[in-house]
Amino acid sequence: MTAETQAARVYAGRTAAGSVRMVDLAQPLHPNIPSSPSHPGYKHALLRRHGDAVRVDGTSGANDLLVLGTHTGTHVDALSHISHDGLLHGGIPAADAQGTGRFTAHGVESIDPALLPGVLLDIPRALGLERLEPGFPVGPAELAAAAALLPGGADAIPQGAALLVRTGWAQLWNDPHAFISHDPGVPGPDAAGGAWLAAFEPRFVGSDTTAFEHIPAGEGHARLPVHKLMLVERGVPIIEMLNLETLAGLGAGRFDFLIAPLPLTGATGSPVRPLALLPDLPALPAEETA
Amino acid sequence: MTAETQAARVYAGRTAAGSVRMVDLAQPLHPNIPSSPSHPGYKHALLRRHGDAVRVDGTSGANDLLVLGTHTGTHVDALSHISHDGLLHGGIPAADAQGTGRFTAHGVESIDPALLPGVLLDIPRALGLERLEPGFPVGPAELAAAAALLPGGADAIPQGAALLVRTGWAQLWNDPHAFISHDPGVPGPDAAGGAWLAAFEPRFVGSDTTAFEHIPAGEGHARLPVHKLMLVERGVPIIEMLNLETLAGLGAGRFDFLIAPLPLTGATGSPVRPLALLPDLPALPAEETA
Amino acid sequence: MTAETQAARVYAGRTAAGSVRMVDLAQPLHPNIPSSPSHPGYKHALLRRHGDAVRVDGTSGANDLLVLGTHTGTHVDALSHISHDGLLHGGIPAADAQGTGRFTAHGVESIDPALLPGVLLDIPRALGLERLEPGFPVGPAELAAAAALLPGGADAIPQGAALLVRTGWAQLWNDPHAFISHDPGVPGPDAAGGAWLAAFEPRFVGSDTTAFEHIPAGEGHARLPVHKLMLVERGVPIIEMLNLETLAGLGAGRFDFLIAPLPLTGATGSPVRPLALLPDLPALPAEETA
Amino acid sequence: MTAETQAARVYAGRTAAGSVRMVDLAQPLHPNIPSSPSHPGYKHALLRRHGDAVRVDGTSGANDLLVLGTHTGTHVDALSHISHDGLLHGGIPAADAQGTGRFTAHGVESIDPALLPGVLLDIPRALGLERLEPGFPVGPAELAAAAALLPGGADAIPQGAALLVRTGWAQLWNDPHAFISHDPGVPGPDAAGGAWLAAFEPRFVGSDTTAFEHIPAGEGHARLPVHKLMLVERGVPIIEMLNLETLAGLGAGRFDFLIAPLPLTGATGSPVRPLALLPDLPALPAEETA
């Protein structure tokens, strides 16, 4: 991602209290985006185009039909997404909660809009890499190394924050085969890394890959220990397929994080467009953001 | 809407600069929501439920299939939604822009995430009504009366703001027949009302009805003068099917408005979950918010 | 339906054994067709239109995206559609059969393509009516009166046939509100009528309404005794929303009936285009088919 | 395909004139079927399962939501599918025909249900192969060799028939990667082969591959000369993704062919379940059908 495209992802916001920069953390949606084989992808059709029907006043409307999964593009996993031994978070039997065809507990509409401290744990930067290797496990050592780059280090990570783990994988968004990386695997937090994160009692965790997990070569999604830990045991929603490149380019380790999922009643997730809000510093020179 | 349900729509946000209240301006999405006959509604199915396939580690995943329009539920109209005499905003020929099956100009992804001053023009409050009558035209007089309730009056409405016009129609969300109100019509800004709003050079306009228009009894959507004015002539995206009841109950005329549409490449609109951000005052007594 | 449009629904077929007439028993599918509130309707969008992408050889392709239910338009109900006290036909627990997200027993793909004797029981003709009244129950007396019009009477109805009950309701296809007839009800076989039909051990039963049931005024689909009888107890698939007008206009009580559902693995139904095959008599004069 | 599974695809039909065997020529539809990258695949979700809502009479209904393309699974291409230099068959400007969002000319609903002579041109049998190689062109020589196997040879091919070209590719249906065969190409009629077929003025042509074309290695669908010939120049609908294995196993070169597309108003294709009708000979011994 060049400085130019990065700049296009930073927006100026104006509040009563002053101005802020907003960094877009979502990937664009179009029919060719990477899509997990476990989930529907994204289909978009213009149902009507201009000229199909023209009103008496000369206006014409175009509109769309969308078909997509709730785990498509940048999205949040609701607690209803994963169960263990038949139980959702809090010991709720999944069979009961899903028994009307949508979840009556832990649906994505139960994730309140949130504005809270955000932390970027930039693993490739800590390791001196452009991005992590396929199948690379992000464990406590790598997370601690990334935390050490933050002002105040790991001790300054607040409880109740959104902890975002960068692998650099967002660079591959336009190459779905490489992004999904079925055979060589995908980098991400392993079970010990998940436990390291959970110790901070985060309100959200997230990353820039398909699944917030270490996916070893050849194993696919056969085991999801971090999903189990976060969604079932700790009650922490997971945000996936984030674009963390711009934020990393700005060198922003701490920020205000904003997320407002669509209130899809009883669904297991929602596409989202999360934002990082930063103080409106003077624009950084291009070389610092490249 | 009771004080209790209102309270459920106000969330506490915490930023580096202090804490804020966030008021949810979106309606929940479920299969029985009101839906314009011009647009697809909302379908949601659990594609997999817990127990359909259990992993070796005892976890099980549920996921969803969504089918919806881009003008379904609380949503924003992109400039590509409406043309006049074959032209989109800025004189772009609609035929050229839509010629690949999605819009190459004025698609909803071109609406940047925005944080900007918001203004609530509470028409029923200005008129001493619970909500406006079906087919009631909101003209300059009604808008001016609502503006007079703001601190500083109409003179204090800033340029470049989000101007939200309340009709009270959100109270009917759970009664789709009444909300759509096909035969008796729907309240909303008429052409002169639209011009009054446009004079403030807003960045967004919006309301709590199906279409940001005065829909007279029996006429349906045959004429859309305010859509033409805003989307084609002025380049102002329109937000529809907002829930403005909580915000009105809080008596908030001015606020920070935040909207981040899904970046649906080349689409004519997007479901959204806009928020009003307010200073974190001590909680209001229930009687003030009822 | 005029003689002209009827003629358009009779097609000439040519086999090794001679020529036949084929009568189309399906209603056309388009976005405004009647749709049961219990089921998804029909959405169709051109995903690509000609000119969106032109190949080097000057050709261009258009294609479509369909969203529909399996009980949309003229369709067949598979045995998996209805359970009673948790059991499907043959005592199979529904929970087991549906436990992978599609039916492993009694899915619509288990309905073999069929060519078998067909019988039209033309109730309005027997009663001297154009079509039955809303909410009219079709009982043994009405069925017997219609059977008496057949060559050989009821005694000539073969076992293992497709028994099609005409109410005349297909005349209302282009008026969805009247066709669905939510408040005044819909004509169809009542429980005793269902038992009368079941005594012939049919292989299929069908009709021209939304549900193969007597729907009394104001009751909706609260009770479905004939579905329970046919799908759960007797294992007889039900065909609904047939167009029986052309067939009735030809005065054809006996015919060869052909149905070939789409093999939608594990689904509860399928849209179908059934045909009645008749000997290739000389064309009937228009007055006989009006 | 074993004799056992073949037998499962032959059904007994009973008509007034006697009994027939029906050979199923359609592939089953499920979410993992091969799907052309140019078209939507097949998504199926149980919208309601048994037990989600139980009626007062103890019955419960399950139903489905389908999302699919019209060129998904075994399907027919309508004449509206392909244009050349902006024109559909008969010189109709594509822009005019598609200008309301569905085709007003040459939509798939204009393909009448048909019962007509069918001919199987079994290329691998003529060449002594199990199935053709990837990227193998089927030209006049191969078609003539297959025709020579028919009783009466090519001279006995009637005009106005359905000409079905077998490549053996249906054997790969359960291996989508091999079936689509993106890199090595797909066997099928080349331009000269198409001309050979067109000389018989067929009413339908079809095959068992994704596209009724010779797709050379590495070229994809960049050129579609046989589509242009059949759909644009000759007005002959094309049937694709047929299963011709059972029919070939029965040694049936001539049969009665039946096809009844769904009347999807204005669509460019339809999923179909075509049948070959054969005289009801005594059952063949297993070894003859293996």
Coordinates of C-alpha atoms in Angstrom, one line a residue, chain A residues 5 9 15 34 53-54 61-62 86 114-115 166 169 188 219 230 240 248 266 278:
Chain A
T5 CA -3.6 4.9 -1.0
R9 CA -8.1 5.9 4.0
T15 CA -16.6 17.3 16.6
P34 CA -11.3 -13.4 -0.4
A53 CA -38.0 3.0 -15.5
V54 CA -38.2 6.7 -15.7
G61 CA -33.6 5.1 -9.7
A62 CA -31.1 2.4 -9.6
G86 CA -23.2 -27.6 22.8
A114 CA -18.6 0.9 21.1
L115 CA -16.1 3.7 21.4
R166 CA -1.5 -7.0 12.8
W169 CA -2.1 -10.1 5.8
G188 CA -2.3 -15.6 13.9
E219 CA -4.8 -28.1 8.9
M230 CA -12.7 -15.6 23.2
E240 CA -11.7 -10.4 11.3
A248 CA 0.4 0.7 11.1
G266 CA -30.2 -13.1 15.9
L278 CA -6.6 9.8 16.3

